[in-house]
Amino acid sequence: MNVGSIELRHLRSFVVLGDALHFSRAARVLRVAQPALSQQIRRLEDELGFRLFDRTSRRVELTPAGVSFLDHVRRLFTELDRAVETGQHLASGKTGTITVGYVATAMVNVLPTIVRRFRERHPDVRLLLRELSSVPQIEALRKGELDVAIVSGMPDEKGIASFEVWRDPLVALVPPLHPASLRRSVPVSALAADPFILFPRSQTPHLYDQIVSIFRKNGIEPTFGQEAQSWHMIAELVAAGMGVSVVPASVRRYRVPRVRYVALRPAHSVSMMMCHSRADVSQVAKFFLRIAKEPI
C-alpha cells in the first residue's frame, strides 16, 4: 500500500463518520452528499486493504481494525494541527530562536534596552546572546551562526546591511596622576608621550584605525605598549600605570578604580552598528531589527 496516495479529506471523513456512526449525520457535518461520503469511505478502505465499518440497513459499526485505525488517525490529526500551528507561529515570528552577537560596550549602553523591549513583546521567542569582537561577529553572521550582530564602527562588507544604533564619544583614559587627569578636555597631543594601550587590530579593525588616525592626523605616531583583549583589561592596565588609551565613553560603566576619563578636543565618536545579512532575514530577526531602530 502506498500511504502517500491516501487523501487527508478521506481520513477526515472517516473520523467524522467514526464519531457519528451514521452516514446521513456525518454527511451533514461534512457538508457533502451521502453517496459522495460512501464513495470516499469505500475508496479509503480499498487503499488500506481492510474494512473500517460493518454496514447494515439499520446501523453502522466500526470493525476492530476500524477502532484501532480511528485512534491512530485522531492522533495523526492532533499532531498535524500542532505542526501547522507551530509553523504559523514560526512564520509570524511568535516563536523561534534568534542569536544576537554584540561587542562588550553594547551591554553597557544600547543592548539591555533593546533586549528588554524584545522580550516584553515576544516572550515566546528564545533569545541567545554571544559576546564577540567585531570581526568574529561578521564571520559568524556570514556563516549563519548569528542572526544579528552589534559591532563597533561601520563594516564594509558585501552582503551585510547595517544601521547605527548608538554613537559613543571617544575619551582619553589616563591614570589619576597623569597631567591630563585634572582637565575637562585635552587634545590627543596630551597623550603623545605615554605608552599607548589598545586591542589588537585584528579584533576590530575599523575602530582601531579610527583611533590611530586621530593621532596621525595631528602628526603623532602612537607609541604602542601593551595590548589587551577587552576594554575592561585596557582600563585595568591604565590603572596600573602601564600607559594611556582612547576608549568609548561607555567604558566608564565598568567602574574600574584609579582611572580618569577626559573628553577629547576636538570631539570624536564611534558608531555602534546593528548588522544583518541582506539575503536571509527571519521574521523573528525582522522584529528585533525593528525594535533596534526605535529611539533608545
PDB file of C-alpha atoms in Angstrom:
ATOM      1  CA  MET A   1       0.000   0.000   0.000  1.00  0.00           C
ATOM      2  CA  ASN A   2       1.221   3.479  -0.894  1.00  0.00           C
ATOM      3  CA  VAL A   3       0.412   5.634   2.144  1.00  0.00           C
ATOM      4  CA  GLY A   4       1.141   8.756   0.100  1.00  0.00           C
ATOM      5  CA  SER A   5      -1.923   8.049  -2.057  1.00  0.00           C
ATOM      6  CA  ILE A   6      -4.302   8.416   0.903  1.00  0.00           C
ATOM      7  CA  GLU A   7      -6.096  11.778   0.852  1.00  0.00           C
ATOM      8  CA  LEU A   8      -6.450  13.787   4.058  1.00  0.00           C
ATOM      9  CA  ARG A   9     -10.074  14.630   3.252  1.00  0.00           C
ATOM     10  CA  HIS A  10     -10.878  10.915   3.176  1.00  0.00           C
ATOM     11  CA  LEU A  11      -9.273  10.487   6.595  1.00  0.00           C
ATOM     12  CA  ARG A  12     -11.244  13.450   7.962  1.00  0.00           C
ATOM     13  CA  SER A  13     -14.440  11.950   6.572  1.00  0.00           C
ATOM     14  CA  PHE A  14     -13.556   8.661   8.253  1.00  0.00           C
ATOM     15  CA  VAL A  15     -13.067  10.383  11.635  1.00  0.00           C
ATOM     16  CA  VAL A  16     -16.413  12.202  11.391  1.00  0.00           C
ATOM     17  CA  LEU A  17     -18.220   9.003  10.383  1.00  0.00           C
ATOM     18  CA  GLY A  18     -16.377   7.068  13.094  1.00  0.00           C
ATOM     19  CA  ASP A  19     -17.754   9.516  15.665  1.00  0.00           C
ATOM     20  CA  ALA A  20     -21.280   9.753  14.248  1.00  0.00           C
ATOM     21  CA  LEU A  21     -21.698   6.110  13.123  1.00  0.00           C
ATOM     22  CA  HIS A  22     -24.431   7.424  10.845  1.00  0.00           C
ATOM     23  CA  PHE A  23     -23.902   8.277   7.184  1.00  0.00           C
ATOM     24  CA  SER A  24     -26.615  10.942   6.952  1.00  0.00           C
ATOM     25  CA  ARG A  25     -25.463  12.798  10.081  1.00  0.00           C
ATOM     26  CA  ALA A  26     -21.793  12.558   9.063  1.00  0.00           C
ATOM     27  CA  ALA A  27     -22.610  13.841   5.563  1.00  0.00           C
ATOM     28  CA  ARG A  28     -24.398  16.872   7.058  1.00  0.00           C
ATOM     29  CA  VAL A  29     -21.391  17.665   9.284  1.00  0.00           C
ATOM     30  CA  LEU A  30     -19.041  17.365   6.320  1.00  0.00           C
ATOM     31  CA  ARG A  31     -21.460  19.209   4.025  1.00  0.00           C
ATOM     32  CA  VAL A  32     -21.267  16.564   1.329  1.00  0.00           C
ATOM     33  CA  ALA A  33     -23.866  14.318  -0.251  1.00  0.00           C
ATOM     34  CA  GLN A  34     -24.302  10.932   1.400  1.00  0.00           C
ATOM     35  CA  PRO A  35     -23.371   8.990  -1.773  1.00  0.00           C
ATOM     36  CA  ALA A  36     -20.151  11.045  -2.025  1.00  0.00           C
ATOM     37  CA  LEU A  37     -19.286  10.184   1.596  1.00  0.00           C
ATOM     38  CA  SER A  38     -19.965   6.496   0.962  1.00  0.00           C
ATOM     39  CA  GLN A  39     -17.680   6.625  -2.074  1.00  0.00           C
ATOM     40  CA  GLN A  40     -14.879   8.279  -0.048  1.00  0.00           C
ATOM     41  CA  ILE A  41     -15.051   5.601   2.644  1.00  0.00           C
ATOM     42  CA  ARG A  42     -15.043   2.769   0.081  1.00  0.00           C
ATOM     43  CA  ARG A  43     -12.028   4.306  -1.662  1.00  0.00           C
ATOM     44  CA  LEU A  44     -10.200   4.642   1.660  1.00  0.00           C
ATOM     45  CA  GLU A  45     -10.940   1.009   2.530  1.00  0.00           C
ATOM     46  CA  ASP A  46      -9.685  -0.081  -0.892  1.00  0.00           C
ATOM     47  CA  GLU A  47      -6.441   1.855  -0.382  1.00  0.00           C
ATOM     48  CA  LEU A  48      -5.969   0.431   3.128  1.00  0.00           C
ATOM     49  CA  GLY A  49      -6.834  -3.126   2.182  1.00  0.00           C
ATOM     50  CA  PHE A  50      -9.225  -3.706   5.103  1.00  0.00           C
ATOM     51  CA  ARG A  51     -12.775  -2.784   6.105  1.00  0.00           C
ATOM     52  CA  LEU A  52     -13.294   0.107   8.508  1.00  0.00           C
ATOM     53  CA  PHE A  53     -17.052  -0.275   9.019  1.00  0.00           C
ATOM     54  CA  ASP A  54     -19.647  -3.018   9.149  1.00  0.00           C
ATOM     55  CA  ARG A  55     -22.743  -1.665   7.427  1.00  0.00           C
ATOM     56  CA  THR A  56     -26.273  -2.996   7.769  1.00  0.00           C
ATOM     57  CA  SER A  57     -29.585  -1.457   6.823  1.00  0.00           C
ATOM     58  CA  ARG A  58     -30.079  -0.386  10.436  1.00  0.00           C
ATOM     59  CA  ARG A  59     -26.675   0.653  11.722  1.00  0.00           C
ATOM     60  CA  VAL A  60     -23.019   1.385  11.034  1.00  0.00           C
ATOM     61  CA  GLU A  61     -20.337  -0.028  13.323  1.00  0.00           C
ATOM     62  CA  LEU A  62     -16.558   0.190  13.357  1.00  0.00           C
ATOM     63  CA  THR A  63     -14.686  -3.028  12.756  1.00  0.00           C
ATOM     64  CA  PRO A  64     -11.919  -3.897  15.259  1.00  0.00           C
ATOM     65  CA  ALA A  65      -9.422  -2.673  12.657  1.00  0.00           C
ATOM     66  CA  GLY A  66     -11.515   0.485  12.249  1.00  0.00           C
ATOM     67  CA  VAL A  67     -11.472   1.172  16.005  1.00  0.00           C
ATOM     68  CA  SER A  68      -7.699   0.903  16.111  1.00  0.00           C
ATOM     69  CA  PHE A  69      -7.249   2.932  12.932  1.00  0.00           C
ATOM     70  CA  LEU A  70      -9.563   5.687  14.220  1.00  0.00           C
ATOM     71  CA  ASP A  71      -7.445   6.084  17.344  1.00  0.00           C
ATOM     72  CA  HIS A  72      -4.263   6.437  15.279  1.00  0.00           C
ATOM     73  CA  VAL A  73      -5.843   8.868  12.807  1.00  0.00           C
ATOM     74  CA  ARG A  74      -7.100  11.085  15.631  1.00  0.00           C
ATOM     75  CA  ARG A  75      -3.560  11.288  16.997  1.00  0.00           C
ATOM     76  CA  LEU A  76      -2.284  11.971  13.484  1.00  0.00           C
ATOM     77  CA  PHE A  77      -4.606  14.968  13.108  1.00  0.00           C
ATOM     78  CA  THR A  78      -3.682  16.240  16.564  1.00  0.00           C
ATOM     79  CA  GLU A  79      -0.011  16.214  15.562  1.00  0.00           C
ATOM     80  CA  LEU A  80      -0.825  17.731  12.179  1.00  0.00           C
ATOM     81  CA  ASP A  81      -2.785  20.583  13.774  1.00  0.00           C
ATOM     82  CA  ARG A  82       0.078  21.155  16.206  1.00  0.00           C
ATOM     83  CA  ALA A  83       2.590  21.187  13.337  1.00  0.00           C
ATOM     84  CA  VAL A  84       0.510  23.731  11.411  1.00  0.00           C
ATOM     85  CA  GLU A  85       0.185  25.939  14.490  1.00  0.00           C
ATOM     86  CA  THR A  86       3.933  25.754  15.156  1.00  0.00           C
ATOM     87  CA  GLY A  87       4.688  26.591  11.543  1.00  0.00           C
ATOM     88  CA  GLN A  88       2.325  29.564  11.636  1.00  0.00           C
ATOM     89  CA  HIS A  89       3.927  30.845  14.826  1.00  0.00           C
ATOM     90  CA  LEU A  90       7.422  30.480  13.376  1.00  0.00           C
ATOM     91  CA  ALA A  91       6.424  32.189  10.140  1.00  0.00           C
ATOM     92  CA  SER A  92       4.808  35.054  12.044  1.00  0.00           C
ATOM     93  CA  GLY A  93       7.740  35.420  14.463  1.00  0.00           C
ATOM     94  CA  LYS A  94       5.680  34.478  17.536  1.00  0.00           C
ATOM     95  CA  THR A  95       8.074  31.647  18.367  1.00  0.00           C
ATOM     96  CA  GLY A  96      11.546  30.587  17.310  1.00  0.00           C
ATOM     97  CA  THR A  97      15.128  31.412  18.212  1.00  0.00           C
ATOM     98  CA  ILE A  98      17.285  34.439  17.491  1.00  0.00           C
ATOM     99  CA  THR A  99      21.024  34.609  18.151  1.00  0.00           C
ATOM    100  CA  VAL A 100      22.475  38.080  18.646  1.00  0.00           C
ATOM    101  CA  GLY A 101      26.177  38.880  18.761  1.00  0.00           C
ATOM    102  CA  TYR A 102      27.449  42.014  20.464  1.00  0.00           C
ATOM    103  CA  VAL A 103      30.620  43.856  21.411  1.00  0.00           C
ATOM    104  CA  ALA A 104      31.112  44.279  25.147  1.00  0.00           C
ATOM    105  CA  THR A 105      30.319  48.004  25.245  1.00  0.00           C
ATOM    106  CA  ALA A 106      26.867  47.352  23.743  1.00  0.00           C
ATOM    107  CA  MET A 107      25.888  45.675  27.001  1.00  0.00           C
ATOM    108  CA  VAL A 108      26.517  48.885  28.956  1.00  0.00           C
ATOM    109  CA  ASN A 109      24.566  51.200  26.692  1.00  0.00           C
ATOM    110  CA  VAL A 110      22.113  50.169  23.977  1.00  0.00           C
ATOM    111  CA  LEU A 111      21.621  46.385  24.162  1.00  0.00           C
ATOM    112  CA  PRO A 112      19.810  45.999  27.528  1.00  0.00           C
ATOM    113  CA  THR A 113      17.014  48.332  26.375  1.00  0.00           C
ATOM    114  CA  ILE A 114      16.582  46.513  23.061  1.00  0.00           C
ATOM    115  CA  VAL A 115      16.573  43.104  24.773  1.00  0.00           C
ATOM    116  CA  ARG A 116      14.021  44.223  27.377  1.00  0.00           C
ATOM    117  CA  ARG A 117      11.641  45.591  24.736  1.00  0.00           C
ATOM    118  CA  PHE A 118      12.022  42.483  22.586  1.00  0.00           C
ATOM    119  CA  ARG A 119      11.297  40.102  25.462  1.00  0.00           C
ATOM    120  CA  GLU A 120       8.255  42.129  26.523  1.00  0.00           C
ATOM    121  CA  ARG A 121       6.754  41.922  23.027  1.00  0.00           C
ATOM    122  CA  HIS A 122       7.926  38.430  22.035  1.00  0.00           C
ATOM    123  CA  PRO A 123       8.066  36.380  25.259  1.00  0.00           C
ATOM    124  CA  ASP A 124       7.887  33.018  23.467  1.00  0.00           C
ATOM    125  CA  VAL A 125      10.970  33.638  21.318  1.00  0.00           C
ATOM    126  CA  ARG A 126      14.240  32.178  22.596  1.00  0.00           C
ATOM    127  CA  LEU A 127      16.894  34.910  22.623  1.00  0.00           C
ATOM    128  CA  LEU A 128      20.571  33.872  22.688  1.00  0.00           C
ATOM    129  CA  LEU A 129      23.321  36.457  23.255  1.00  0.00           C
ATOM    130  CA  ARG A 130      27.001  35.975  22.327  1.00  0.00           C
ATOM    131  CA  GLU A 131      29.724  38.441  23.251  1.00  0.00           C
ATOM    132  CA  LEU A 132      32.273  38.654  20.429  1.00  0.00           C
ATOM    133  CA  SER A 133      34.558  41.292  18.987  1.00  0.00           C
ATOM    134  CA  SER A 134      33.550  42.834  15.663  1.00  0.00           C
ATOM    135  CA  VAL A 135      35.438  40.636  13.165  1.00  0.00           C
ATOM    136  CA  PRO A 136      34.311  37.270  14.623  1.00  0.00           C
ATOM    137  CA  GLN A 137      30.743  38.605  14.624  1.00  0.00           C
ATOM    138  CA  ILE A 138      30.810  39.404  10.911  1.00  0.00           C
ATOM    139  CA  GLU A 139      32.288  35.964  10.191  1.00  0.00           C
ATOM    140  CA  ALA A 140      29.570  34.296  12.292  1.00  0.00           C
ATOM    141  CA  LEU A 141      26.927  36.372  10.518  1.00  0.00           C
ATOM    142  CA  ARG A 142      28.166  35.143   7.136  1.00  0.00           C
ATOM    143  CA  LYS A 143      28.101  31.514   8.325  1.00  0.00           C
ATOM    144  CA  GLY A 144      24.545  31.858   9.619  1.00  0.00           C
ATOM    145  CA  GLU A 145      25.671  31.366  13.223  1.00  0.00           C
ATOM    146  CA  LEU A 146      24.302  34.806  14.147  1.00  0.00           C
ATOM    147  CA  ASP A 147      21.054  36.424  13.054  1.00  0.00           C
ATOM    148  CA  VAL A 148      22.107  39.906  14.143  1.00  0.00           C
ATOM    149  CA  ALA A 149      25.462  41.457  15.069  1.00  0.00           C
ATOM    150  CA  ILE A 150      26.256  44.629  17.023  1.00  0.00           C
ATOM    151  CA  VAL A 151      29.727  45.863  16.103  1.00  0.00           C
ATOM    152  CA  SER A 152      31.906  48.918  16.640  1.00  0.00           C
ATOM    153  CA  GLY A 153      32.367  51.019  13.531  1.00  0.00           C
ATOM    154  CA  MET A 154      30.953  50.798  10.034  1.00  0.00           C
ATOM    155  CA  PRO A 155      31.565  47.369   8.464  1.00  0.00           C
ATOM    156  CA  ASP A 156      32.487  47.491   4.782  1.00  0.00           C
ATOM    157  CA  GLU A 157      31.242  44.040   3.885  1.00  0.00           C
ATOM    158  CA  LYS A 158      29.358  42.843   0.811  1.00  0.00           C
ATOM    159  CA  GLY A 159      26.064  41.201   1.600  1.00  0.00           C
ATOM    160  CA  ILE A 160      25.862  42.791   5.061  1.00  0.00           C
ATOM    161  CA  ALA A 161      23.355  45.552   5.823  1.00  0.00           C
ATOM    162  CA  SER A 162      23.824  47.832   8.820  1.00  0.00           C
ATOM    163  CA  PHE A 163      22.421  50.871  10.582  1.00  0.00           C
ATOM    164  CA  GLU A 164      23.583  52.950  13.536  1.00  0.00           C
ATOM    165  CA  VAL A 165      22.026  52.221  16.924  1.00  0.00           C
ATOM    166  CA  TRP A 166      24.344  54.229  19.171  1.00  0.00           C
ATOM    167  CA  ARG A 167      27.051  56.862  18.910  1.00  0.00           C
ATOM    168  CA  ASP A 168      29.618  56.713  21.690  1.00  0.00           C
ATOM    169  CA  PRO A 169      32.014  59.616  22.343  1.00  0.00           C
ATOM    170  CA  LEU A 170      35.685  58.671  22.429  1.00  0.00           C
ATOM    171  CA  VAL A 171      37.536  59.843  25.543  1.00  0.00           C
ATOM    172  CA  ALA A 172      41.090  59.782  26.846  1.00  0.00           C
ATOM    173  CA  LEU A 173      41.688  57.180  29.545  1.00  0.00           C
ATOM    174  CA  VAL A 174      44.533  58.145  31.891  1.00  0.00           C
ATOM    175  CA  PRO A 175      45.778  57.227  35.390  1.00  0.00           C
ATOM    176  CA  PRO A 176      44.857  59.653  38.207  1.00  0.00           C
ATOM    177  CA  LEU A 177      48.306  61.308  38.418  1.00  0.00           C
ATOM    178  CA  HIS A 178      48.550  61.998  34.696  1.00  0.00           C
ATOM    179  CA  PRO A 179      48.702  65.743  33.822  1.00  0.00           C
ATOM    180  CA  ALA A 180      45.559  65.351  31.675  1.00  0.00           C
ATOM    181  CA  SER A 181      43.529  63.919  34.564  1.00  0.00           C
ATOM    182  CA  LEU A 182      42.736  67.372  36.014  1.00  0.00           C
ATOM    183  CA  ARG A 183      41.498  68.868  32.757  1.00  0.00           C
ATOM    184  CA  ARG A 184      37.961  68.820  31.365  1.00  0.00           C
ATOM    185  CA  SER A 185      39.170  68.137  27.832  1.00  0.00           C
ATOM    186  CA  VAL A 186      42.507  67.542  26.117  1.00  0.00           C
ATOM    187  CA  PRO A 187      43.908  67.274  22.593  1.00  0.00           C
ATOM    188  CA  VAL A 188      45.404  63.920  21.666  1.00  0.00           C
ATOM    189  CA  SER A 189      48.826  65.571  21.853  1.00  0.00           C
ATOM    190  CA  ALA A 190      48.434  65.386  25.656  1.00  0.00           C
ATOM    191  CA  LEU A 191      48.781  61.601  25.316  1.00  0.00           C
ATOM    192  CA  ALA A 192      51.697  61.583  22.887  1.00  0.00           C
ATOM    193  CA  ALA A 193      54.463  60.989  25.451  1.00  0.00           C
ATOM    194  CA  ASP A 194      52.870  57.928  27.062  1.00  0.00           C
ATOM    195  CA  PRO A 195      52.802  54.257  26.040  1.00  0.00           C
ATOM    196  CA  PHE A 196      49.509  53.641  24.253  1.00  0.00           C
ATOM    197  CA  ILE A 197      47.354  50.642  25.192  1.00  0.00           C
ATOM    198  CA  LEU A 198      44.853  49.232  22.702  1.00  0.00           C
ATOM    199  CA  PHE A 199      43.335  45.979  21.485  1.00  0.00           C
ATOM    200  CA  PRO A 200      44.839  44.018  18.547  1.00  0.00           C
ATOM    201  CA  ARG A 201      43.843  45.485  15.178  1.00  0.00           C
ATOM    202  CA  SER A 202      42.591  42.084  14.003  1.00  0.00           C
ATOM    203  CA  GLN A 203      39.880  42.248  16.657  1.00  0.00           C
ATOM    204  CA  THR A 204      38.068  45.388  15.443  1.00  0.00           C
ATOM    205  CA  PRO A 205      39.964  46.924  12.503  1.00  0.00           C
ATOM    206  CA  HIS A 206      37.592  49.821  11.848  1.00  0.00           C
ATOM    207  CA  LEU A 207      37.688  51.166  15.398  1.00  0.00           C
ATOM    208  CA  TYR A 208      41.422  50.520  15.732  1.00  0.00           C
ATOM    209  CA  ASP A 209      42.117  52.512  12.559  1.00  0.00           C
ATOM    210  CA  GLN A 210      39.760  55.278  13.650  1.00  0.00           C
ATOM    211  CA  ILE A 211      41.543  55.738  16.985  1.00  0.00           C
ATOM    212  CA  VAL A 212      45.031  55.620  15.469  1.00  0.00           C
ATOM    213  CA  SER A 213      44.019  58.070  12.725  1.00  0.00           C
ATOM    214  CA  ILE A 214      43.080  60.664  15.369  1.00  0.00           C
ATOM    215  CA  PHE A 215      46.730  60.733  16.388  1.00  0.00           C
ATOM    216  CA  ARG A 216      48.177  60.578  12.890  1.00  0.00           C
ATOM    217  CA  LYS A 217      46.019  63.451  11.644  1.00  0.00           C
ATOM    218  CA  ASN A 218      47.700  65.518  14.349  1.00  0.00           C
ATOM    219  CA  GLY A 219      51.166  64.403  13.281  1.00  0.00           C
ATOM    220  CA  ILE A 220      51.548  61.955  16.161  1.00  0.00           C
ATOM    221  CA  GLU A 221      52.529  58.302  15.871  1.00  0.00           C
ATOM    222  CA  PRO A 222      51.322  56.428  18.976  1.00  0.00           C
ATOM    223  CA  THR A 223      53.974  54.536  20.903  1.00  0.00           C
ATOM    224  CA  PHE A 224      52.252  51.219  21.471  1.00  0.00           C
ATOM    225  CA  GLY A 225      52.911  49.451  24.740  1.00  0.00           C
ATOM    226  CA  GLN A 226      50.583  46.709  25.937  1.00  0.00           C
ATOM    227  CA  GLU A 227      47.739  45.085  24.021  1.00  0.00           C
ATOM    228  CA  ALA A 228      44.585  43.877  25.762  1.00  0.00           C
ATOM    229  CA  GLN A 229      41.640  41.812  24.562  1.00  0.00           C
ATOM    230  CA  SER A 230      38.908  43.810  26.309  1.00  0.00           C
ATOM    231  CA  TRP A 231      38.050  47.372  27.309  1.00  0.00           C
ATOM    232  CA  HIS A 232      37.940  46.291  30.933  1.00  0.00           C
ATOM    233  CA  MET A 233      41.507  44.954  30.739  1.00  0.00           C
ATOM    234  CA  ILE A 234      42.675  48.123  28.970  1.00  0.00           C
ATOM    235  CA  ALA A 235      41.248  50.163  31.857  1.00  0.00           C
ATOM    236  CA  GLU A 236      42.961  47.899  34.394  1.00  0.00           C
ATOM    237  CA  LEU A 237      46.326  48.337  32.632  1.00  0.00           C
ATOM    238  CA  VAL A 238      45.885  52.120  32.624  1.00  0.00           C
ATOM    239  CA  ALA A 239      45.029  51.984  36.337  1.00  0.00           C
ATOM    240  CA  ALA A 240      48.261  50.036  36.897  1.00  0.00           C
ATOM    241  CA  GLY A 241      50.252  52.857  35.295  1.00  0.00           C
ATOM    242  CA  MET A 242      51.143  50.911  32.140  1.00  0.00           C
ATOM    243  CA  GLY A 243      50.078  53.711  29.791  1.00  0.00           C
ATOM    244  CA  VAL A 244      47.078  55.606  28.424  1.00  0.00           C
ATOM    245  CA  SER A 245      44.329  54.859  25.929  1.00  0.00           C
ATOM    246  CA  VAL A 246      41.401  56.262  23.965  1.00  0.00           C
ATOM    247  CA  VAL A 247      38.153  54.402  24.647  1.00  0.00           C
ATOM    248  CA  PRO A 248      34.380  54.742  24.136  1.00  0.00           C
ATOM    249  CA  ALA A 249      32.860  56.777  26.967  1.00  0.00           C
ATOM    250  CA  SER A 250      30.610  53.860  27.940  1.00  0.00           C
ATOM    251  CA  VAL A 251      33.711  52.032  29.242  1.00  0.00           C
ATOM    252  CA  ARG A 252      33.385  54.169  32.384  1.00  0.00           C
ATOM    253  CA  ARG A 253      30.413  51.994  33.364  1.00  0.00           C
ATOM    254  CA  TYR A 254      32.846  49.188  34.158  1.00  0.00           C
ATOM    255  CA  ARG A 255      33.737  51.309  37.209  1.00  0.00           C
ATOM    256  CA  VAL A 256      37.443  50.493  37.191  1.00  0.00           C
ATOM    257  CA  PRO A 257      39.056  52.470  40.061  1.00  0.00           C
ATOM    258  CA  ARG A 258      42.163  54.664  39.742  1.00  0.00           C
ATOM    259  CA  VAL A 259      41.472  55.899  36.203  1.00  0.00           C
ATOM    260  CA  ARG A 260      40.172  59.168  34.778  1.00  0.00           C
ATOM    261  CA  TYR A 261      38.059  59.733  31.669  1.00  0.00           C
ATOM    262  CA  VAL A 262      38.761  63.019  29.898  1.00  0.00           C
ATOM    263  CA  ALA A 263      36.917  64.396  26.854  1.00  0.00           C
ATOM    264  CA  LEU A 264      38.915  64.789  23.648  1.00  0.00           C
ATOM    265  CA  ARG A 265      39.262  68.169  21.957  1.00  0.00           C
ATOM    266  CA  PRO A 266      38.027  68.250  19.221  1.00  0.00           C
ATOM    267  CA  ALA A 267      35.337  65.670  19.938  1.00  0.00           C
ATOM    268  CA  HIS A 268      35.382  62.244  18.290  1.00  0.00           C
ATOM    269  CA  SER A 269      32.910  59.369  18.469  1.00  0.00           C
ATOM    270  CA  VAL A 270      32.468  55.787  17.330  1.00  0.00           C
ATOM    271  CA  SER A 271      29.296  54.382  15.782  1.00  0.00           C
ATOM    272  CA  MET A 272      27.786  51.190  17.125  1.00  0.00           C
ATOM    273  CA  MET A 273      26.206  49.377  14.186  1.00  0.00           C
ATOM    274  CA  MET A 274      23.459  46.767  14.017  1.00  0.00           C
ATOM    275  CA  CYS A 275      24.270  44.331  11.197  1.00  0.00           C
ATOM    276  CA  HIS A 276      22.385  41.556   9.429  1.00  0.00           C
ATOM    277  CA  SER A 277      22.581  39.559   6.229  1.00  0.00           C
ATOM    278  CA  ARG A 278      20.933  41.177   3.222  1.00  0.00           C
ATOM    279  CA  ALA A 279      19.942  37.792   1.817  1.00  0.00           C
ATOM    280  CA  ASP A 280      18.178  35.882   4.572  1.00  0.00           C
ATOM    281  CA  VAL A 281      16.434  37.581   7.486  1.00  0.00           C
ATOM    282  CA  SER A 282      13.967  35.562   9.577  1.00  0.00           C
ATOM    283  CA  GLN A 283      10.703  37.089  10.752  1.00  0.00           C
ATOM    284  CA  VAL A 284      11.991  36.973  14.332  1.00  0.00           C
ATOM    285  CA  ALA A 285      15.130  38.870  13.307  1.00  0.00           C
ATOM    286  CA  LYS A 286      12.990  41.453  11.494  1.00  0.00           C
ATOM    287  CA  PHE A 287      11.114  42.103  14.734  1.00  0.00           C
ATOM    288  CA  PHE A 288      14.403  42.515  16.613  1.00  0.00           C
ATOM    289  CA  LEU A 289      15.777  44.918  13.992  1.00  0.00           C
ATOM    290  CA  ARG A 290      12.563  46.950  14.052  1.00  0.00           C
ATOM    291  CA  ILE A 291      12.844  47.377  17.822  1.00  0.00           C
ATOM    292  CA  ALA A 292      16.522  48.322  17.486  1.00  0.00           C
ATOM    293  CA  LYS A 293      15.510  51.232  15.231  1.00  0.00           C
ATOM    294  CA  GLU A 294      13.295  52.727  17.934  1.00  0.00           C
ATOM    295  CA  PRO A 295      14.682  55.669  19.957  1.00  0.00           C
ATOM    296  CA  ILE A 296      16.637  54.469  22.988  1.00  0.00           C
TER     297      ILE A 296
END
